[in-house]
Amino acid sequence: MTSPIEPADLTLEQKASLLSGSDFWHTEAIEDAGVGSILLSDGPHGLRRQDGEADNLGVHDSVSATCFPPSVAVGSSWDPEVAARVGAAIGREARAAGVSVVLGPGMNIKRSPLCGRNFEYYSEDPLLSGVLATAYVRAMQAEGAGASVKHFAANNQETDRMRVSADVDERTLREIYFPAFERVVTEARPATVMCSYNRVNGVYASQNRRLLTDVLRDEWGFDGTVVSDWGAVNDRVAALAAGLDLEMPGTGGSGDAEIVAAVRNGELAEAVVDRSVRRVLDLVGRAVLPAGDIDPDEQHEVAKQVAADCAVLLKNDREALPLSPRSAVAVIGEFAANPRFQGGGSSHVNPTRVDAALDAIRELGDSVTYASGLAEDAVEIAGQADVAVVFAGLGERDESEGFDRESIDLPAAQVELIKAVAAASGRTVVVLSHGGVVSLEGWHDDVDAILDGWLLGQAGGSALADLLFGITNPSGHLAESIPLRLRDNPSYLNFPGESGHVRYGEGVMVGYRYYETAEVAVRYPFGHGLSYTTFETTDLTVTAIGDDSATVAVSVTNAGTRAGKHVVQVYVATSAAPVRKPARELRAFTKISLEPGETRRVELTLDRRAFAWYDIELSRWVVSPGDYTVQIGRDAAHIVTEAPITLAGDVIIPVLSLDSTVEQWFGHPVVGPELGALLAANLPDEQSKQARDSADWLRMVASMPMRQFTKLMAYRGVELPAESLPRLIELSKVGA
């Protein structure tokens, strides 16, 4: 949507004023010029609209709104439809409240389980994160509110978040930390992209031209508004020049004055100001006026339905679940009565109501007793019941925006309680509530079943009760690995960094990519999730499409007695690339619903990017010619069927220089043979015979730049004709 007002209609001072907020949540209005103001509001899993005192840390109260499952839960749904339902529902509330831009979704990669804000992010995998975020943004914006995808880029910790430099190599940025943003920008066209607080390779994201202009706009075609995270701007003029349009919140006019002064003294071209003003005017043109009525009960029901798709059944021995209504059930733990259902900080929602699991369990069960967690009472009722259900997890003070966790362990008192209850009860079920990964060690083997609810929003209590009693069949799958030990995580030695820098030393080996490649055992792998029914996968076929793509088809059967949902996970493995590749990478997925005995043929496309890696020398995605294996995984660690495929890939003919290695010169399809003949012709007979007979000779000099190689040859008395190398360099350009 384009505003009828043009930058030329405004004075420089007026234009500068539009590039920062008028207050904490509104853009600046210029009434005389007909420019209105729009309202922006947190949050990714529910509106945090503030009418009174404003803040960006969730300290002050907000207007009541529906609290939907946070992204940590939606990620475990593996279902774009779930993400879309959340986005649409929040979009409806935004429209009714007159909110033009909702600050979400958060879509940073879960590099470390210690990140205090992981509850706001979807996954450790960029494909899963990107697909879910794209569905969320499309659905939200279809309701009229604009989305603000965040935080761009490499914002994977809270420690020193306002200034730490995330030092990340280019291939890792392209393959791990950029793709989710790239997918959302190119497929969903979000209204805004929010820059992060941190520096990326030494440059603040807010003034990083490579991020905000070269990549985001020039490569991905983003045509919306770039907005700062609240208080993220370090240098207003540098940020504007780099491509940051709107600084939030307002600065009392100081940033505006800096812009005006920079234009007046020639430091900044007014055309740069006009460019950002145009974008902000277009954003204001999307203004949402309060419209439509919201039924809190309907929204609550949506929250309950999506929550039921998000919980992950990690363990279910001895058919401990589902519970029978006739069983005597002992419910233990404070979270059963006072649930933990969201994270802390800027996304903290003031819910319209909250369902307690204890209340819902009492409605479904004939005999339910409860103890809040005192060990003596808990053990007593557990011993008298058929099954004990222990609610455990982390409190909001344990994980929040603004700080990272120091451990993934459950509180020691909870571990002791679980073990004591398990010793007294015939069957023990543990229900977990938490935003970041928690360790299951020290008690995992003592219990029969574990239902991981993560954070399920305000209706999570009712959803958990339905899952426990089998009214709903669990269908969630882990969107992040659960390690046996914190120190097994690939970022362990480099998180959260030191001296203002955090080195992403693990490169592309994030999460399951590392665990599977290094063969490091985990408690539960990425993609794991059980059901009350069983699924069988058969008849895999993989068909190449051209040189660099393929289609995958597989039959899935519900072999059990209950209707259920199954996630088809497609991974690709290869050693064809000349760079270190993970053992396998998720490249496609879909979630399907099957009745008992039903079989469905599922077809998925593996596009070029499913087989590609990012070549930092060519600055492009490359599909290497060679053999690939397409795998269908029960999860990232367990492959149920696989099929090979050979792709022609990309034929890369490199352009040579004197800095290219000997191996590159001799391996060049055009230059190599000529160079070999030229060298043989100029070597003395004895040296020529030694070179031909020595298998190690080329290996010894393979990595030597040609510049040094020619000097070495000259030292040995071999002078190549002066015109030969320049001629061969020109020859290498033919067909490149």
XYZ file of C-alpha atoms in Angstrom, residues 33-567:
535
model
C 0.471 17.190 6.343
C -2.145 14.479 6.669
C 0.232 11.851 8.066
C -1.364 9.670 10.700
C 0.152 7.540 13.435
C 0.038 3.778 13.844
C 0.243 1.573 16.917
C 2.805 -1.210 17.271
C 2.522 -3.860 19.972
C 4.278 -6.924 21.330
C 3.886 -9.971 21.017
C 4.542 -13.182 19.203
C 1.984 -15.323 21.091
C -0.583 -12.714 22.131
C -1.020 -8.934 22.228
C 0.818 -7.052 24.955
C -0.868 -3.723 24.351
C -0.186 -1.136 27.032
C -2.481 1.801 27.735
C -0.705 3.013 30.871
C 2.990 3.029 31.651
C 4.921 1.545 28.758
C 7.983 -0.671 28.710
C 9.649 -3.254 26.527
C 10.428 -5.793 29.254
C 6.968 -6.773 30.436
C 7.337 -4.949 33.740
C 4.127 -2.924 33.529
C 0.628 -4.278 32.996
C -0.966 -4.698 29.610
C -4.530 -4.936 28.362
C -6.054 -8.395 28.670
C -5.596 -10.584 25.592
C -5.558 -14.257 24.659
C -2.265 -15.953 25.451
C -1.605 -18.557 22.780
C 1.140 -21.201 22.931
C 4.550 -19.520 22.512
C 6.786 -20.429 19.580
C 8.631 -23.095 21.578
C 5.374 -25.053 21.643
C 4.313 -24.216 18.094
C 7.697 -25.442 16.904
C 6.973 -28.822 18.469
C 3.712 -29.062 16.527
C 5.672 -29.336 13.252
C 2.478 -28.018 11.712
C 2.211 -24.859 9.570
C -1.535 -24.922 10.135
C -0.997 -24.541 13.890
C 1.335 -21.593 13.300
C -1.202 -20.077 10.904
C -4.075 -20.438 13.375
C -2.037 -18.641 16.030
C -1.047 -15.878 13.600
C -4.613 -15.402 12.392
C -6.077 -15.356 15.901
C -3.587 -12.720 17.069
C -4.241 -10.810 13.859
C -7.952 -10.701 14.672
C -7.271 -9.327 18.138
C -4.836 -6.790 16.693
C -7.445 -5.599 14.225
C -10.053 -5.236 16.955
C -7.594 -3.270 19.095
C -6.351 -1.035 16.293
C -2.832 -2.492 16.364
C -1.195 -2.060 12.963
C 2.036 -4.000 13.589
C 2.529 -6.989 15.882
C 6.124 -7.521 16.973
C 6.549 -11.136 16.015
C 7.246 -13.859 15.239
C 10.595 -14.460 16.882
C 12.529 -16.863 14.686
C 16.126 -16.991 15.839
C 17.819 -20.383 15.820
C 18.240 -22.226 19.116
C 22.012 -22.411 19.143
C 22.294 -23.192 22.844
C 19.677 -24.574 25.252
C 20.804 -21.916 27.717
C 19.417 -18.956 25.769
C 16.926 -17.313 28.098
C 14.631 -16.358 25.245
C 14.415 -19.746 23.530
C 10.741 -19.939 24.466
C 10.097 -17.238 21.854
C 11.809 -19.173 19.060
C 10.692 -22.201 17.067
C 13.575 -24.563 16.561
C 17.251 -25.415 16.191
C 16.550 -26.067 12.498
C 16.176 -23.253 9.927
C 13.749 -25.094 7.645
C 11.293 -25.889 10.434
C 11.594 -22.343 11.799
C 11.123 -20.747 8.400
C 8.117 -22.796 7.319
C 6.255 -22.167 10.576
C 7.103 -18.456 10.665
C 6.008 -18.042 7.055
C 2.618 -19.604 7.813
C 2.230 -17.359 10.886
C 3.051 -14.149 8.983
C 0.812 -14.942 6.029
C -2.157 -15.684 8.283
C -1.639 -12.656 10.514
C -1.280 -10.235 7.631
C -4.347 -11.702 5.928
C -6.276 -10.378 8.945
C -4.928 -6.872 8.337
C -2.157 -6.498 10.928
C 1.444 -6.314 9.798
C 4.086 -8.643 11.213
C 7.572 -7.756 12.422
C 9.886 -10.738 12.062
C 12.700 -10.675 14.575
C 15.516 -10.453 15.516
C 17.732 -10.016 12.459
C 20.343 -11.434 12.831
C 22.420 -13.934 14.856
C 20.635 -12.969 18.072
C 20.992 -16.286 19.892
C 21.669 -15.272 23.471
C 20.626 -12.725 26.070
C 24.009 -12.333 27.791
C 25.491 -8.950 26.815
C 22.825 -8.830 24.120
C 22.965 -5.060 23.648
C 26.515 -5.083 22.306
C 28.032 -8.568 22.003
C 29.515 -9.354 18.606
C 28.282 -12.625 17.140
C 31.308 -13.687 15.125
C 29.941 -16.019 12.470
C 31.480 -17.238 9.226
C 29.624 -16.586 5.988
C 28.639 -20.161 5.196
C 27.166 -20.598 8.670
C 25.154 -17.392 8.354
C 23.816 -18.478 5.001
C 22.988 -22.081 5.914
C 21.834 -21.738 9.540
C 21.004 -18.195 10.686
C 19.676 -16.534 7.500
C 17.388 -19.118 5.828
C 14.337 -18.737 8.084
C 14.369 -14.958 7.560
C 14.978 -15.414 3.842
C 11.993 -17.743 3.513
C 9.625 -15.413 5.360
C 10.771 -12.343 3.427
C 10.549 -13.986 0.010
C 7.366 -16.004 0.589
C 5.290 -13.977 3.072
C 6.438 -10.359 2.538
C 6.241 -9.178 6.159
C 5.415 -5.538 6.768
C 8.563 -5.046 8.827
C 11.795 -6.730 9.790
C 13.232 -5.938 13.211
C 16.979 -5.664 13.600
C 18.615 -7.190 16.652
C 20.576 -5.520 19.438
C 23.852 -7.349 18.935
C 26.726 -6.759 16.610
C 27.348 -9.191 13.751
C 31.027 -9.667 13.013
C 31.822 -6.441 14.804
C 29.120 -4.195 13.311
C 25.886 -3.374 15.128
C 22.946 -4.996 13.364
C 21.153 -1.624 13.438
C 23.851 -0.044 11.284
C 24.982 -3.095 9.340
C 24.516 -2.233 5.680
C 25.401 -5.716 4.567
C 22.545 -7.160 6.626
C 19.908 -4.487 6.129
C 20.533 -3.531 2.523
C 22.861 -5.893 0.652
C 21.256 -9.118 1.881
C 17.782 -8.177 3.075
C 16.833 -5.795 0.279
C 19.147 -6.344 -2.680
C 19.312 -10.150 -2.496
C 15.960 -11.086 -0.942
C 13.892 -8.233 -2.337
C 12.468 -6.969 0.957
C 10.412 -3.850 0.278
C 8.965 -3.210 3.727
C 10.175 -1.179 6.687
C 13.204 -2.067 8.808
C 12.498 -1.206 12.432
C 14.917 -1.293 15.323
C 14.487 -3.438 18.369
C 13.507 -1.099 21.184
C 16.644 0.861 22.029
C 18.896 -0.974 19.549
C 20.171 2.062 17.623
C 23.760 2.942 18.439
C 24.436 5.630 15.806
C 21.278 7.090 14.244
C 22.919 8.493 11.140
C 24.950 5.365 10.457
C 21.849 3.246 10.986
C 19.820 5.293 8.524
C 22.566 5.098 5.933
C 22.761 1.328 6.421
C 19.054 0.846 5.777
C 17.310 1.077 9.156
C 14.167 3.116 8.598
C 12.287 3.448 11.882
C 13.905 3.841 15.286
C 11.779 2.718 18.205
C 10.824 3.909 20.704
C 10.880 7.687 20.465
C 14.034 9.491 21.514
C 12.547 12.840 22.454
C 13.752 14.312 19.167
C 17.489 13.680 19.639
C 17.736 11.180 16.805
C 15.725 13.454 14.525
C 18.120 16.331 15.225
C 21.107 14.131 14.380
C 19.566 13.267 11.017
C 18.821 16.896 10.188
C 22.312 17.975 11.171
C 23.905 15.227 9.087
C 21.977 16.320 6.008
C 22.766 20.003 6.596
C 26.497 19.396 6.915
C 26.680 17.060 3.924
C 27.359 13.894 5.898
C 24.091 12.299 4.770
C 22.288 12.676 1.454
C 18.702 13.821 1.783
C 17.793 11.117 -0.743
C 18.655 8.543 1.931
C 16.204 10.221 4.298
C 13.551 10.321 1.581
C 13.992 6.614 0.908
C 13.254 5.667 4.504
C 10.461 8.227 4.799
C 8.802 6.609 1.772
C 8.908 3.234 3.522
C 7.529 4.597 6.783
C 4.734 6.402 4.941
C 3.851 3.123 3.242
C 3.786 1.420 6.629
C 1.528 4.122 8.048
C -0.696 3.562 5.023
C -1.379 0.076 6.399
C -3.022 1.600 9.485
C -5.530 -0.645 11.220
C -8.524 1.099 12.744
C -10.299 -0.742 15.572
C -12.820 -3.033 13.912
C -14.564 -6.298 14.624
C -15.580 -7.990 17.844
C -13.539 -10.613 19.606
C -15.209 -13.482 21.420
C -12.797 -14.386 24.260
C -14.306 -17.858 24.541
C -13.777 -18.582 20.855
C -10.196 -17.347 21.036
C -9.619 -19.464 24.140
C -10.907 -22.515 22.297
C -8.460 -21.862 19.466
C -5.678 -21.618 22.050
C -6.723 -24.985 23.489
C -6.943 -26.712 20.119
C -3.510 -25.600 18.956
C -1.956 -26.384 22.344
C -3.069 -29.995 22.017
C -0.976 -30.340 18.843
C 2.172 -29.032 20.514
C 2.861 -31.281 23.508
C 5.424 -34.049 22.963
C 5.016 -37.537 24.415
C 8.650 -38.358 25.122
C 8.236 -41.681 26.909
C 5.379 -44.103 27.484
C 6.441 -47.409 29.017
C 4.009 -50.049 30.215
C 1.198 -48.124 28.509
C 1.123 -45.708 31.411
C -0.803 -43.330 29.182
C -3.536 -42.646 28.374
C -5.123 -42.580 31.801
C -8.374 -44.354 32.429
C -11.194 -42.242 33.899
C -11.748 -45.065 36.364
C -8.174 -45.043 37.682
C -7.304 -43.466 40.993
C -5.059 -40.574 40.002
C -2.734 -38.666 42.332
C -1.878 -35.230 40.914
C 1.276 -33.730 42.388
C 2.985 -30.400 41.879
C 2.194 -26.690 42.094
C 2.152 -26.294 38.310
C -0.966 -28.479 38.157
C -2.964 -25.869 40.061
C -1.029 -22.730 39.059
C 0.297 -23.436 35.580
C 3.391 -22.071 33.944
C 2.200 -21.281 30.447
C 4.337 -18.442 29.001
C 7.715 -16.753 29.217
C 8.832 -13.515 30.791
C 9.799 -10.182 29.282
C 8.406 -8.290 26.324
C 6.131 -11.127 25.208
C 4.407 -11.547 28.576
C 0.649 -11.505 27.948
C -2.073 -10.598 30.429
C -4.369 -13.587 29.695
C -8.142 -13.409 29.465
C -8.326 -16.554 31.612
C -6.136 -19.508 32.575
C -7.045 -23.184 32.629
C -5.488 -25.222 35.424
C -4.705 -28.835 34.557
C -5.869 -29.950 37.994
C -9.384 -28.638 37.387
C -9.575 -30.318 33.989
C -8.232 -33.627 35.346
C -10.860 -33.582 38.083
C -13.555 -33.159 35.441
C -12.283 -36.169 33.483
C -11.295 -38.542 36.280
C -13.516 -40.353 38.750
C -10.974 -40.353 41.593
C -8.421 -37.529 41.785
C -6.337 -36.465 44.773
C -3.862 -33.589 44.898
C -0.711 -32.543 46.741
C 1.096 -29.336 45.889
C 4.502 -30.903 46.325
C 5.306 -31.414 49.955
C 7.235 -34.688 49.793
C 5.418 -36.439 52.660
C 1.935 -35.664 51.340
C 2.939 -36.446 47.746
C 4.363 -39.835 48.603
C 1.316 -40.702 50.681
C -1.264 -40.027 47.968
C 0.984 -41.568 45.293
C 1.120 -44.808 47.238
C -2.671 -44.944 47.460
C -3.314 -44.210 43.755
C -3.159 -46.308 40.594
C -1.032 -43.695 38.888
C 0.765 -40.556 40.008
C 1.010 -37.556 37.688
C 3.790 -35.164 38.693
C 3.811 -31.648 37.249
C 7.344 -30.250 37.122
C 9.370 -27.676 35.217
C 10.822 -24.199 35.470
C 9.347 -21.002 36.884
C 9.232 -17.740 34.992
C 12.048 -16.350 37.115
C 14.265 -19.173 35.816
C 14.036 -18.158 32.148
C 13.178 -14.839 30.617
C 14.225 -12.163 28.223
C 17.309 -10.330 29.452
C 19.385 -13.182 30.859
C 20.526 -16.662 29.967
C 20.275 -19.784 32.061
C 23.302 -21.305 33.752
C 22.021 -24.874 33.758
C 19.467 -27.125 32.076
C 18.753 -29.069 35.258
C 15.400 -29.153 36.982
C 15.475 -27.757 40.519
C 16.964 -30.360 42.878
C 13.822 -30.400 45.017
C 11.742 -31.389 41.994
C 14.115 -34.202 41.081
C 13.953 -35.543 44.615
C 10.153 -35.310 44.573
C 9.868 -37.190 41.276
C 12.118 -39.967 42.510
C 10.250 -40.277 45.812
C 6.878 -40.416 44.092
C 8.124 -42.947 41.541
C 9.351 -45.191 44.352
C 5.943 -45.098 46.030
C 3.658 -45.290 42.999
C 2.845 -48.240 40.786
C 2.981 -46.009 37.730
C 4.391 -42.493 37.457
C 3.807 -39.893 34.757
C 5.740 -36.608 34.623
C 4.275 -33.551 32.878
C 6.835 -30.848 32.096
C 6.300 -27.095 31.698
C 9.277 -24.976 30.639
C 10.490 -22.671 27.885
C 13.981 -24.043 27.270
C 15.301 -27.588 27.218
C 15.529 -29.261 30.621
C 17.637 -32.272 31.505
C 15.819 -35.532 32.182
C 18.822 -37.127 33.826
C 18.685 -38.367 37.392
C 15.018 -39.353 37.184
C 14.172 -40.358 33.605
C 14.537 -44.098 34.176
C 12.450 -44.014 37.374
C 9.221 -42.944 35.677
C 6.943 -44.631 33.187
C 5.864 -41.737 30.993
C 6.915 -38.157 30.231
C 4.639 -35.645 28.529
C 6.536 -32.471 27.640
C 4.160 -29.534 27.455
C 6.833 -26.852 27.018
C 4.690 -23.688 27.402
C 1.155 -24.097 26.105
C -0.561 -20.750 26.635
C -3.594 -19.954 28.731
C -5.597 -23.060 27.680
C -2.687 -25.433 28.155
C -4.083 -26.962 31.340
C -7.198 -28.267 29.600
C -5.166 -29.412 26.604
C -2.818 -31.392 28.853
C -5.735 -33.098 30.596
C -7.183 -34.156 27.237
C -3.812 -35.560 26.224
C -3.352 -37.444 29.496
C -6.758 -39.135 29.204
C -6.453 -39.860 25.485
C -9.239 -37.526 24.377
C -6.514 -36.038 22.180
C -3.744 -38.200 20.739
C -0.290 -36.620 21.276
C 1.316 -35.569 17.981
C 4.102 -33.165 18.906
C 7.722 -33.797 17.954
C 10.853 -32.228 19.342
C 11.961 -29.100 17.505
C 15.258 -29.234 19.411
C 17.467 -32.004 20.751
C 17.460 -32.960 24.436
C 21.108 -33.702 25.330
C 22.323 -36.063 28.006
C 24.671 -33.379 29.308
C 24.915 -29.650 28.748
C 28.570 -30.020 27.783
C 27.542 -32.250 24.862
C 25.986 -29.243 23.135
C 28.184 -28.050 20.244
C 28.159 -24.425 21.456
C 29.194 -25.362 25.001
C 32.760 -24.025 24.893
C 31.779 -20.870 22.993
C 28.624 -19.777 24.828
C 28.033 -16.996 25.788
C 31.456 -15.695 24.784
C 33.877 -13.303 26.428
C 35.342 -9.830 26.056
C 32.407 -8.635 23.972
C 32.573 -11.457 21.425
C 30.880 -14.815 21.035
C 32.507 -17.124 18.491
C 30.206 -19.443 16.583
C 32.946 -22.045 16.475
C 30.613 -24.949 15.769
C 29.816 -23.476 12.361
C 26.935 -25.238 10.629
C 27.014 -28.071 13.167
C 24.132 -26.747 15.248
C 21.867 -29.063 17.241
C 21.153 -32.416 15.635
C 23.537 -31.638 12.785
C 26.368 -31.940 15.322
C 25.001 -34.794 17.412
C 24.454 -37.026 14.385
C 27.708 -36.105 12.657
C 29.893 -36.514 15.749
C 27.871 -39.547 16.908
C 27.172 -37.950 20.277
C 24.303 -39.691 22.060
C 21.351 -37.598 23.209
C 18.492 -38.418 25.540
C 15.932 -37.654 22.814
C 16.800 -36.528 19.293
C 15.393 -33.730 17.199
C 12.117 -34.894 15.659
C 11.276 -37.428 18.374
C 7.663 -37.805 19.457
C 5.425 -40.712 20.431
C 1.735 -41.343 19.862
C -1.009 -43.570 21.270
C -1.064 -45.274 17.863
C 1.670 -46.592 15.561
C 2.642 -45.605 12.037
C 4.374 -47.574 9.309
C 6.319 -46.018 6.425
C 6.791 -47.954 3.170
C 7.343 -47.707 -0.582
C 9.738 -44.776 -0.740
C 10.452 -43.484 -4.231
C 12.756 -40.615 -5.153
C 12.700 -39.134 -8.648
C 15.177 -36.575 -9.951
C 13.833 -33.390 -11.507
C 16.450 -31.946 -13.794
C 19.968 -31.558 -12.475
C 19.323 -30.347 -8.944
C 15.864 -31.222 -7.578
C 13.720 -34.250 -6.807
C 10.311 -35.461 -5.740
C 9.805 -37.827 -2.836
C 6.820 -40.135 -2.369
C 6.166 -42.445 0.560
C 3.215 -44.402 1.922
C 2.231 -43.958 5.569
C -0.162 -46.283 7.370
C -1.811 -45.861 10.751
C -1.275 -49.406 12.033
C -2.873 -48.787 15.418
C -6.362 -48.507 16.817
C -6.587 -44.748 17.355
C -6.765 -41.834 14.952
C -3.551 -39.853 15.053
C -1.258 -37.377 13.372
C 2.131 -38.274 11.943
C 5.040 -36.106 10.822
